[in-house]
Every structure is written in C-alpha cells, then in structure tokens.
Coordinates of C-alpha atoms in Angstrom, one line a residue:
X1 CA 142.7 128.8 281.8
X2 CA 140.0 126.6 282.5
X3 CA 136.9 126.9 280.5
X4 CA 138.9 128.2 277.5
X5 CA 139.3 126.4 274.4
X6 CA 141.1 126.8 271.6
X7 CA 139.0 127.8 268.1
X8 CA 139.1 124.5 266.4
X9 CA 141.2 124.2 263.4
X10 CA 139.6 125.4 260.1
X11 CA 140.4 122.4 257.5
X12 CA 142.5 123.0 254.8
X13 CA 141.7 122.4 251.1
X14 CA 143.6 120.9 248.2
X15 CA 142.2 121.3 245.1
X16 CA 144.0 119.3 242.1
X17 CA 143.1 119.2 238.3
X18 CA 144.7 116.4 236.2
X19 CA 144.6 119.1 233.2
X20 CA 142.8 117.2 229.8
X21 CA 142.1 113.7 231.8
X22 CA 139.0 111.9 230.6
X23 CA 137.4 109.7 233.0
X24 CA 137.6 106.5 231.1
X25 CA 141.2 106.8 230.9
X26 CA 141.6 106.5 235.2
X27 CA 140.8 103.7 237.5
X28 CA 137.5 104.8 238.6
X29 CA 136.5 104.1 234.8
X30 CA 138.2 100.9 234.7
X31 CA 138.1 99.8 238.3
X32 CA 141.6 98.7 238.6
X33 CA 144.6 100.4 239.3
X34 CA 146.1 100.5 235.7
X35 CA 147.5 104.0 234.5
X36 CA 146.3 106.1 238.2
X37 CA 147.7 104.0 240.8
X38 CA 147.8 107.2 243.1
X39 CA 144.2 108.6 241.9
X40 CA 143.0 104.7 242.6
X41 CA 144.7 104.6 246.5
X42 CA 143.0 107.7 246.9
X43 CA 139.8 106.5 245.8
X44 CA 140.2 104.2 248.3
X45 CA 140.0 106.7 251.2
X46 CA 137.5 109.0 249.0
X47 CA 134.2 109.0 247.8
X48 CA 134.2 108.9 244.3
X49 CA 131.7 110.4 241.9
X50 CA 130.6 108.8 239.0
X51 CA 128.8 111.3 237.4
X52 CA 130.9 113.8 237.3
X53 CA 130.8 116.9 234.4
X54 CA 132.3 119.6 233.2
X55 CA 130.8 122.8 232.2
X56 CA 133.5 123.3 229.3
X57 CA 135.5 121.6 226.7
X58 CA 138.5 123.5 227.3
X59 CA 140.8 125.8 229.8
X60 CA 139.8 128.9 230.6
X61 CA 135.6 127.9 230.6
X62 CA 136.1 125.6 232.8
X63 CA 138.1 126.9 235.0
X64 CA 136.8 130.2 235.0
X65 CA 133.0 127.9 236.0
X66 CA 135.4 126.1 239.0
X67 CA 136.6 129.4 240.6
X68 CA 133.5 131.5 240.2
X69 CA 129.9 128.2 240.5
X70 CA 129.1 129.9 236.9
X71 CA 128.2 128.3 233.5
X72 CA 130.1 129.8 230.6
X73 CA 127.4 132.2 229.6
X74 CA 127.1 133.4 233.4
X75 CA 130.8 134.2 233.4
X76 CA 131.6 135.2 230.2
X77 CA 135.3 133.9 230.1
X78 CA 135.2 132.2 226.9
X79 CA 137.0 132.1 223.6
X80 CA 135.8 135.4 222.4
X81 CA 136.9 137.3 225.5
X82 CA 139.1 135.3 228.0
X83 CA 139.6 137.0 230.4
X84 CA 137.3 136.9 233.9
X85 CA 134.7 139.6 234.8
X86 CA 136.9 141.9 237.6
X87 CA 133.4 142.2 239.2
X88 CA 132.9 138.6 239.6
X89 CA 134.2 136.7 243.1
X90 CA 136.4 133.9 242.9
X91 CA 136.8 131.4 244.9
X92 CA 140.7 132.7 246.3
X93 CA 139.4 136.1 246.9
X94 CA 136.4 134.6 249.0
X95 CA 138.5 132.0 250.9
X96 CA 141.0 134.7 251.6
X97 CA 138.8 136.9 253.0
X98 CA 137.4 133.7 255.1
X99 CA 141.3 133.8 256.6
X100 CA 142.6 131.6 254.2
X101 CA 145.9 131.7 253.0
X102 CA 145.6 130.8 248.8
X103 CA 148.1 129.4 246.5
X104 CA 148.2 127.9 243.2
X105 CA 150.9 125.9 240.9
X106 CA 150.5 125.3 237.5
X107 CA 152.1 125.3 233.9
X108 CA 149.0 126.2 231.8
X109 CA 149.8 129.5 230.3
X110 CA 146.0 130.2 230.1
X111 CA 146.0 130.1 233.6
X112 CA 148.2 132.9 234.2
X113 CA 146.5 136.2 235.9
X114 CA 147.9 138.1 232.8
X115 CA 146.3 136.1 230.5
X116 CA 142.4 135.1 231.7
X117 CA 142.4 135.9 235.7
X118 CA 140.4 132.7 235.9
X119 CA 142.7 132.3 239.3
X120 CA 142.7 135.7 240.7
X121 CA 142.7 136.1 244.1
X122 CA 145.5 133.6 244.9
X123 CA 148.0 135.6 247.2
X124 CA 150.9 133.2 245.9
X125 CA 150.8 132.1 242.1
X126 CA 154.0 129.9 240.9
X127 CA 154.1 129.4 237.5
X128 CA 156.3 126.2 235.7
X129 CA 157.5 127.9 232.7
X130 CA 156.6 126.1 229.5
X131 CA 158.4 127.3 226.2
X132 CA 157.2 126.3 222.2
X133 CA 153.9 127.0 220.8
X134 CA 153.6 123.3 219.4
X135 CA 155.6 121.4 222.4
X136 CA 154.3 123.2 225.7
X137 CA 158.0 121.4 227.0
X138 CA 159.4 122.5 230.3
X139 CA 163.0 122.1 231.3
X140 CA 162.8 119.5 232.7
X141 CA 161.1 117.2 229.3
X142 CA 157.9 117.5 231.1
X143 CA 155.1 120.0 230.9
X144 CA 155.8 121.5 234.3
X145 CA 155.1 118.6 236.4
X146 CA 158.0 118.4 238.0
X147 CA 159.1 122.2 239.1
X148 CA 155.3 122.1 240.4
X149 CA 155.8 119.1 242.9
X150 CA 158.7 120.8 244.1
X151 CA 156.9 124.8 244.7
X152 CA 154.1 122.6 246.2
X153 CA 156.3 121.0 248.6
X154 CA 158.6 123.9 249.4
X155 CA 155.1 126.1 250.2
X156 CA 153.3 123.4 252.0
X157 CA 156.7 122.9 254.1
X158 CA 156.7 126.7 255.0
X159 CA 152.8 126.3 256.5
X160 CA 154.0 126.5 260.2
X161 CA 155.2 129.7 260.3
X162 CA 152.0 131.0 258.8
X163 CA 149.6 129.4 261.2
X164 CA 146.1 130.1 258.6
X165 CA 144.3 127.4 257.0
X166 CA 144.6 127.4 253.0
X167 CA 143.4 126.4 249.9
X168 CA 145.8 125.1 247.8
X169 CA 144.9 124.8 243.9
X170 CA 147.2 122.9 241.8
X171 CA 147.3 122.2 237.7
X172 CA 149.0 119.1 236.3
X173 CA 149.4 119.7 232.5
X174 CA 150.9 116.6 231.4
X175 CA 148.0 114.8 229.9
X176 CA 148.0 117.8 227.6
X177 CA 148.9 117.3 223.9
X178 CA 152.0 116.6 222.9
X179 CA 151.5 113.2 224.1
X180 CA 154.9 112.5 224.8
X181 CA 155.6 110.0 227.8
X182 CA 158.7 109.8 230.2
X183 CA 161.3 107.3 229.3
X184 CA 160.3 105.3 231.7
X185 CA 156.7 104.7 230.8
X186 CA 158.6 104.0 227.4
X187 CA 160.8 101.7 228.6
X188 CA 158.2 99.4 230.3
X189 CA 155.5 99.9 228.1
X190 CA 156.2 101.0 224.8
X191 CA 159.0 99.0 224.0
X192 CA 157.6 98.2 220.3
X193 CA 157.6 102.0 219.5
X194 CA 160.3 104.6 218.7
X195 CA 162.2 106.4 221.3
X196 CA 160.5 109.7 219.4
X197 CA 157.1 108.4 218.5
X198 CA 155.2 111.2 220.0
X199 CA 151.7 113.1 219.1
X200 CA 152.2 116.5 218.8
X201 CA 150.0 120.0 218.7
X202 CA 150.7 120.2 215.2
X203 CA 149.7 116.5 213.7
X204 CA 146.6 116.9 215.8
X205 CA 145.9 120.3 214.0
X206 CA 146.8 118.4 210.8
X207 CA 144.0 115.7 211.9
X208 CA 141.7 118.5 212.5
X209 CA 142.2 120.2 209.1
X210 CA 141.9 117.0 206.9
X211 CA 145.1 116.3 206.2
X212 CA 145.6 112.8 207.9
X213 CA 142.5 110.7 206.8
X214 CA 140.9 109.0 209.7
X215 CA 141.0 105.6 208.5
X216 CA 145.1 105.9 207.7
X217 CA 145.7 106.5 211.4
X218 CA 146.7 103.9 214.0
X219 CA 144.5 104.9 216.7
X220 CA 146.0 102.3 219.1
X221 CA 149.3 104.3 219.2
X222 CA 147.7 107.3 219.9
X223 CA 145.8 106.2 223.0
X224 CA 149.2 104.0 224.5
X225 CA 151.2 107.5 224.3
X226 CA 148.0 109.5 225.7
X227 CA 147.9 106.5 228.6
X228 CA 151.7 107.5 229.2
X229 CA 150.9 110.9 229.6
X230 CA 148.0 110.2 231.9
X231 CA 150.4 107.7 233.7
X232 CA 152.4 110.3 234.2
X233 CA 149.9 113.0 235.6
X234 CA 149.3 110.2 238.1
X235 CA 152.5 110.2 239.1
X236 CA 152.9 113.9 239.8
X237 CA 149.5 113.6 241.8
X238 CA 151.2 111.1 243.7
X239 CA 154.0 113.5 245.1
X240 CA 151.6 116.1 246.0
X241 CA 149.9 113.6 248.2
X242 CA 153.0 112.7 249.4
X243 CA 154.0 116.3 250.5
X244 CA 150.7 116.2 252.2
X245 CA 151.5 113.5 254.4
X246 CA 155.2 114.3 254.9
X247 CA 154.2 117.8 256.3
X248 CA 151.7 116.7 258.8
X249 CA 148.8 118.6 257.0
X250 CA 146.7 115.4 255.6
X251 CA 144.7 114.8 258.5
X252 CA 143.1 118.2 258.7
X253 CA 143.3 118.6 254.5
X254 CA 139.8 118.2 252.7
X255 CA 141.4 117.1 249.6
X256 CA 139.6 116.9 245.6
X257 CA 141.0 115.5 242.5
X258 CA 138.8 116.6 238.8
X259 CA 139.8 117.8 235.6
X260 CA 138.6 120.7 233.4
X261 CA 137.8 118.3 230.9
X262 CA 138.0 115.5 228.9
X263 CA 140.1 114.4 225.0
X264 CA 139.1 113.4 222.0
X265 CA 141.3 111.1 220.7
X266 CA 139.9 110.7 217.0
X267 CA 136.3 109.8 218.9
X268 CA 133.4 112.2 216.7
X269 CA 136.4 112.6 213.6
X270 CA 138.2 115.1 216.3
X271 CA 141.7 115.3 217.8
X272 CA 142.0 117.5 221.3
X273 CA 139.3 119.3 223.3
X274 CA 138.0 122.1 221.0
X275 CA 134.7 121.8 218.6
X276 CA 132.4 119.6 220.1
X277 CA 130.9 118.6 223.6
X278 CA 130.5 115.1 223.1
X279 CA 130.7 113.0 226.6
X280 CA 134.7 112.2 225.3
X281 CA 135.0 115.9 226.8
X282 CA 132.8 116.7 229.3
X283 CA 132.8 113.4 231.4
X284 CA 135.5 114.2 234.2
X285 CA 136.7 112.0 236.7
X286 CA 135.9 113.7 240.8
X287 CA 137.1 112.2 244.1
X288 CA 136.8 113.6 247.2
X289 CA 138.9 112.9 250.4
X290 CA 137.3 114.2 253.7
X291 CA 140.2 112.7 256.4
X292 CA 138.1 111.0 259.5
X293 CA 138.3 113.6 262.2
X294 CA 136.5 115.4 259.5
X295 CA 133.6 113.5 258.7
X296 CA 131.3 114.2 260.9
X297 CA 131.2 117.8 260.2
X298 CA 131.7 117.5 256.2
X299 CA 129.2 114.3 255.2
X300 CA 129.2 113.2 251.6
X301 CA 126.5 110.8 252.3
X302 CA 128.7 107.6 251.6
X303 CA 131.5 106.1 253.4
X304 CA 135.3 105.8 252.2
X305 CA 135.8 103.7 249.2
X306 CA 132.4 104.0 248.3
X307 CA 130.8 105.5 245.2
X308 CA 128.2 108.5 244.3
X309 CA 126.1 107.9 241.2
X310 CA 123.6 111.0 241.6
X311 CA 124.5 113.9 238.9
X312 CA 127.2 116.4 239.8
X313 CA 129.2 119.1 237.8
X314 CA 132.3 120.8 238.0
X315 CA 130.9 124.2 239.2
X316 CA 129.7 122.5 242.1
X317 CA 133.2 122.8 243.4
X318 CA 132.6 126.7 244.2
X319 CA 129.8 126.1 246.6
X320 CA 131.5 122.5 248.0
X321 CA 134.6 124.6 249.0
X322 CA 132.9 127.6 250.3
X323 CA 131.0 125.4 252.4
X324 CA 134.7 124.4 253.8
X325 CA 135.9 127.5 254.6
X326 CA 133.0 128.2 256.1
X327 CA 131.9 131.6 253.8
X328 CA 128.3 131.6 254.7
X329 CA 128.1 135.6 253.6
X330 CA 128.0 134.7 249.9
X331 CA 125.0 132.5 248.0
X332 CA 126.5 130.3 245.6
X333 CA 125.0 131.0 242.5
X334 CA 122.5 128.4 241.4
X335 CA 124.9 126.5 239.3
X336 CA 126.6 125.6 242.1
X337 CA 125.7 122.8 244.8
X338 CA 127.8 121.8 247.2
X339 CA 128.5 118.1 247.6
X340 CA 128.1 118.1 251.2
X341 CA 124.4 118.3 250.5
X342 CA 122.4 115.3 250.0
X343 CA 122.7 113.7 246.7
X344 CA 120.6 115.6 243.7
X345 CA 117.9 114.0 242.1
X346 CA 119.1 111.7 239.1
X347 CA 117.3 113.9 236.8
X348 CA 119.3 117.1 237.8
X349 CA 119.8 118.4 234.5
X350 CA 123.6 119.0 233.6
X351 CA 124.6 121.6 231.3
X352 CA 127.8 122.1 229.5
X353 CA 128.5 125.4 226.2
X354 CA 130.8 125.8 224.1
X355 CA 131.0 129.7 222.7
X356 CA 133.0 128.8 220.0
X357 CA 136.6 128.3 218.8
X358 CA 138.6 131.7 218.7
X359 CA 139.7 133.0 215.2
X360 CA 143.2 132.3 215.4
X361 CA 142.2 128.3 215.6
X362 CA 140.1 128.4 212.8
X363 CA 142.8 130.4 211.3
X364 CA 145.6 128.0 212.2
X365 CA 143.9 125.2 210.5
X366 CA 143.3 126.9 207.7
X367 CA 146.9 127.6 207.4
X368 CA 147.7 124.2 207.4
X369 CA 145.3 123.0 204.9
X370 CA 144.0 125.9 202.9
X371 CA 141.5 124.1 201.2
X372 CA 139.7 122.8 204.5
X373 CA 136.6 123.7 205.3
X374 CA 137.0 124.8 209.0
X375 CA 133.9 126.6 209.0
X376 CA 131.9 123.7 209.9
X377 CA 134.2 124.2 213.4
X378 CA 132.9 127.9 213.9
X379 CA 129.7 127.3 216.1
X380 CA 128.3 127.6 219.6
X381 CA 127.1 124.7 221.4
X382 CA 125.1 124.0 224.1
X383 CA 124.3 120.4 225.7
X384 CA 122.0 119.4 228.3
X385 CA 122.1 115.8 230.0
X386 CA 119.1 114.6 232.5
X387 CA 119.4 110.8 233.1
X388 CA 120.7 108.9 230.4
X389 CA 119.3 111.5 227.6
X390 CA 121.9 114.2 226.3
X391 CA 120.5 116.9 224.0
X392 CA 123.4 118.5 222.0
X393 CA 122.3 121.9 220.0
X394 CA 124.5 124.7 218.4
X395 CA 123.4 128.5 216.7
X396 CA 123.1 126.9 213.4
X397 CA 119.7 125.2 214.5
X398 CA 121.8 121.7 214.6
X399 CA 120.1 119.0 217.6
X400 CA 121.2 116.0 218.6
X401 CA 119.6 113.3 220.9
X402 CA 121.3 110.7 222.4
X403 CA 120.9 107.5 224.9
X404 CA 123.9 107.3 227.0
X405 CA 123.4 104.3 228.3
X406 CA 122.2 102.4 225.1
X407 CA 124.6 104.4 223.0
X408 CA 127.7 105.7 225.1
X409 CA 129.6 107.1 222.0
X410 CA 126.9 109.0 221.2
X411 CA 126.9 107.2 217.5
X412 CA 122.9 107.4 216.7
X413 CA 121.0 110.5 217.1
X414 CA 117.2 109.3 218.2
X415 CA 116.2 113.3 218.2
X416 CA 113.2 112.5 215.4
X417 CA 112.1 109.5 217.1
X418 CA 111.2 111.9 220.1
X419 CA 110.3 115.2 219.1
X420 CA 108.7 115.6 223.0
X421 CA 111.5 115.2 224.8
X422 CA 114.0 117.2 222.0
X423 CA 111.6 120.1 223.1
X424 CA 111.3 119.7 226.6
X425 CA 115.4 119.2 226.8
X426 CA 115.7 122.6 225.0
X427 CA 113.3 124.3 226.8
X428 CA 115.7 123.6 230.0
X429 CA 118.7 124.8 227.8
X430 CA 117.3 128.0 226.5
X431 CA 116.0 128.7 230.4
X432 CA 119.6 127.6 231.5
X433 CA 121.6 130.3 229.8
X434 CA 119.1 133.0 230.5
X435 CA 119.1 131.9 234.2
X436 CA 123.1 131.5 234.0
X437 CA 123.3 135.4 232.6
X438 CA 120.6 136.6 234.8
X439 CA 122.3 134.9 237.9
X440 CA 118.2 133.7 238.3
X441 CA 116.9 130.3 240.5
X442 CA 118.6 127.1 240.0
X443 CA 117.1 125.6 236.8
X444 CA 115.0 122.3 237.3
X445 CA 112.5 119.9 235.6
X446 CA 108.9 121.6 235.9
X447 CA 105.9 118.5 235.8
X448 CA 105.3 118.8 232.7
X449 CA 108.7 118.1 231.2
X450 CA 109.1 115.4 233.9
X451 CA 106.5 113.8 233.0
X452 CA 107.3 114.1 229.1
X453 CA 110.6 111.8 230.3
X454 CA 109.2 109.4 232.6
X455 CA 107.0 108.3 229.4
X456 CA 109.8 107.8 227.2
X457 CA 111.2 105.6 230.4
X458 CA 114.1 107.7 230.4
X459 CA 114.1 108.8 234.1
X460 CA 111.8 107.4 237.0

C-alpha cells in the first residue's frame, strides 16, 4: 500500500574467537598475509584494532567478560567457581529477547552450558566433540574445526525459513595446545621435522613443573608447530566467511574476529595461558567488519582497511553488540564501551585478573614432578595498562612496572624507579575491582593521577 514500508532489516552478527591466538602470531602483527591469509582479507574490508585486550588469561574468564561486559571479579566465573552467576544477563539471552535468533559452535569443553554457562542463552548450542584429556582430538585429527564449519553452514543455510536476525557466536579451538598441524601445513612447511613432532598438554605441563630446563628446549620448533596450528584456525575462519557469502547473509552481517587470549610459548619461563598476565596473554588480535549499506548507521570512526590505535578490551564486545541489536533497555555495565562510540582516550586504563589456577593444575604438576615447587603458581593477579605503562600486582604484595613500548617483553621492571606512578596505577586497580563487584561508574584517571603520568612522559 502506498506509504507503507517495510521495517528495515535488523543486521545480523557474527561473532568468532580464534580460541588461544596471540596477536603477534596474525597479520595484523606482522602486516603481511603469512599464517591468517583469511583474518588479513578481512582486515582488508574491517577496521582493525590495534589495541586490543583481554580481560583473562584463560577460557571461562574471558569469555564469561565477552558474554556478560564484566571483569572477572564482577562476574565471578573464575577458576575457583566456573560457572556464571544465573542472575547475570548474557549477551544471547539479551539479543534474544531483542528478536534474535542465537546460536553457537564450538569444541571447547569449558564452554559447554553444563560445565560454566558462560554461553547461556543460545537457543541452539552444537557442540564438536573432543575426546583425551592430554590430546583435545576430534574425529576428524582436528580439534573440532571441521564438524564446526559444517553445523555453521548447515544453520546459516536454514536462515530463510526463520526470517529473525541472529547472532551467531563461533569458537575455533585449533590454536589450542597440542600443537599439532594438518599434514598439509606439514608438508609445505615443516618438511625438516617428523611426521609426529607435535607439542602436547602433557610436555607443556612437564615445562611448567621443571622438568624440561628452558635452555635444553628448541624454541623455534615450538613456535613453527604453534604457527601451523594458528594456520590452521585461519583456515577454518576462512570457511565460515565463506558460508557467509554463499548464503547471501554478508551484506547485512556485522561481523568480529578476537580471541579470549593470548600463549605463552616459553616467553616469562611459561608454557600455555595459565599463571601470569604478561602482554604474551592478554594482547588479542580484534577486527571488525561493518558491510557498506551498514556504515552509516554503525560508524567505527575509520574507514575499511584502516586501523584503530585508541585502547579497547574484550568486554567491550557486550555493549558493541547490544548496540547492534538495538537493546537500548539494558546499561552496559561500565566495563563495557561499545566500539561504535568515538575512540577512548589513549589513557583508558585497561584491566586484566587472574584469580588463580584451580587445585587440580597445581595438583597435576605436582604429580608430574613431585619435587616442584608449584606454589610459586598459586596467586591472584591483577594488571592495569594506561599508555605504554602496565602495572602487574598479585595477593602476595608482588608489583611490577613496565614500559611497553621501550620494553615489549616486559623484561625490566622500572617499579622503584617510579614509586608515583606504581601508586597512582594501583590506586586505579584496587578502585577497578571494587567498581567491577559493586557494578559502580566506569573507572578513569582522576587529575591527580593524570598528572602523576604526564610527568613521567608516559601519556600526553
């Protein structure tokens, strides 16, 4: 009839984590296609984010601070208790009740609603079964990559008939220990190694528990079989885009590509993503894709191909997508910002905890070499980066100070050659996890502690 229009359609949103992926292992680290070639192409179309953090070192933290805008200590899903707060929204259950339809696809067992609920609220869960406590191994010789491309495809094809937007969240496990690359990574790349040269869950324990001394390892190896499993991830990430476009959906699909953190591959005397929250784990590459009959709605202040350089975190993802969906009933908390704001400040502080390993690590290592002293893992950490200064503290009364920029592997602590801004830094820690638990105002640098900073010539 004439004057009626159609509602426009809502977009969709694709959310993808390439599961353990440090940024300096993709292209947007190295600027060149190398082991992402998909993530890079999409790079191309996205903006990129260059300053991108995690909240956690591991799993269920960080994804619990993805689905829910909350740090650690607001949300409570950590090593002592994972499992999410029932009373807490997620993002599903929000977008759902926006008139989304929800899915997610993933291998990670710690994702599963049984074990954390860190993804409750998803109306359609498929899960990639993964079998052997030391191999996390699907059927297939993958860890799951495979049966997910095909669920993903096979519920993106059956979109018609349901006629609702959705958000779409997808794991890709495969950069996961054991590092253990297709055969044909092998084949083109790793010619010079064994057919079964792999790293698995259980050396890296071993590493972890003393029992390979640091110096007797051959460090290159382990990084060319983690590059084969991040090679890999890539190319998983590459089918889901794929099924995107085949389906018809891309144009109207808002899509982002993180991870829930980082590896430590022998960096800090560490193997994995447990103990520490050096920048080797919480540095995490982001890109988002808005398509082009999207953009003037959803700005992210920089055109395709270009890059963002003000500070952003992973629980900024919450309040990005609700902003999507269009849920403008519930506040974000104030760890959250979405990205279709104007850039933060470069001295955003950016805050990352660690509660602690569970028992059953510690005790694991222990079993492997009884005379360790694992202990020295047993600690909460809490980290707080604004500019290019990263203050590092844990419950033993342990701080750390360190120059990114001067000192990017975090090698020299400067904390007594600025006591000022060791104090200024905690001040914004101690008032981040009271503000985190008391769901209080965002957390920002008073005058005082700016100016503290700009002296040192630290931010400006």
């Amino acid at each position: 009839m004439p004057g009626c229009e159609s509602e426009p359609r809502r977009p969709n949103v694709v959310i993808v984590v390439l599961d353990t992926l440090r940024r300096d292992a993709t292209s947007l680290a190295a600027d060149s296609p190398g082991l992402t070639p998909h993530l890079a192409a999409l790079a191309d179309e996205s903006v990129v984010f260059t300053h991108a953090f995690s909240a956690a070192p591991w799993t269920v933290p960080s994804h619990a601070s993805m689905m829910t805008g909350l740090l650690p200590s607001g949300h409570n899903c950590v090593s002592l208790r994972p499992r999410l707060d029932p009373r807490i929204p997620t993002l599903a259950q929000l977008a759902g009740e926006a008139g989304y339809a929800t899915g997610a696809f993933y291998s990670n067992p710690w994702l599963s609603d049984k074990a954390t609920q860190v993804l409750r609220g998803f109306e359609v869960q498929e899960q990639a079964e993964i079998t052997g406590l030391f191999q996390l191994e699907s059927q297939f010789g993958d860890q799951g990559g495979r049966e997910i491309s095909g669920d993903v495809s096979r519920w993106l094809g059956g979109r018609a008939d349901d006629g609702r937007p959705f958000l779409m969240f997808v794991n890709i496990l495969e950069s996961h220990l054991s590092y253990d690359p297709p055969k044909v990574y092998r084949d083109e790349h790793l010619k010079d190694l064994h057919p079964g040269e792999t790293v698995s869950i259980k050396w890296a324990h071993e590493y972890n528990a003393g029992l390979h001394p640091h110096d007797g390892v051959n460090w290159s190896i382990v990084e060319r079989l983690y590059a084969g499993d991040v090679w890999s991830a890539d190319r998983f990430l590459g089918e889901i885009l794929q099924s995107l476009e085949r389906e018809g959906l891309a144009e109207n699909t808002v899509v982002i590509v993180t991870s829930d953190h980082g590896e430590n591959l022998g960096d800090h005397g560490l193997m994995e993503h447990q103990f520490s929250l050096h920048e080797t784990l919480l540095a995490v590459p982001l890109v988002v894709r808005v398509p082009i009959a999207l953009r003037g709605k959803f700005d992210l202040s920089a055109r395709s191909g270009e890059r963002r350089h003000d500070p952003v975190q992973t629980t900024d993802l919450f309040a990005t997508v609700l902003d999507i969906v269009g849920d403008d009933i519930y506040a974000s908390p104030p760890s959250s910002r979405s990205l279709f704001e104007p850039p933060a400040e470069a001295d955003r502080p950016l805050f990352a905890e660690y509660a602690g390993p569970a028992p059953g690590l510690l005790e694991m290592l222990r079993e492997r070499h009884p005379a360790a002293d694992v202990q020295r893992y047993a600690r909460a950490i809490g980290s707080v980066r604004v500019g290019d200064l990263r203050l590092t503290a844990d419950d033993r009364g342990s701080v750390e100070l360190h120059d990114i920029a001067r000192d990017p592997g975090q090698a020299r602590d400067i904390s007594a050659a600025h006591p000022e801004a060791v104090e200024a830094l905690m001040q914004l820690l101690l008032r981040a996890s009271r503000s985190a638990s008391e769901n209080l105002t965002p957390v920002e640098i008073d005058p005082e502690t700016r100016r503290q900073l700009e002296s040192l010539g630290y931010i400006h």
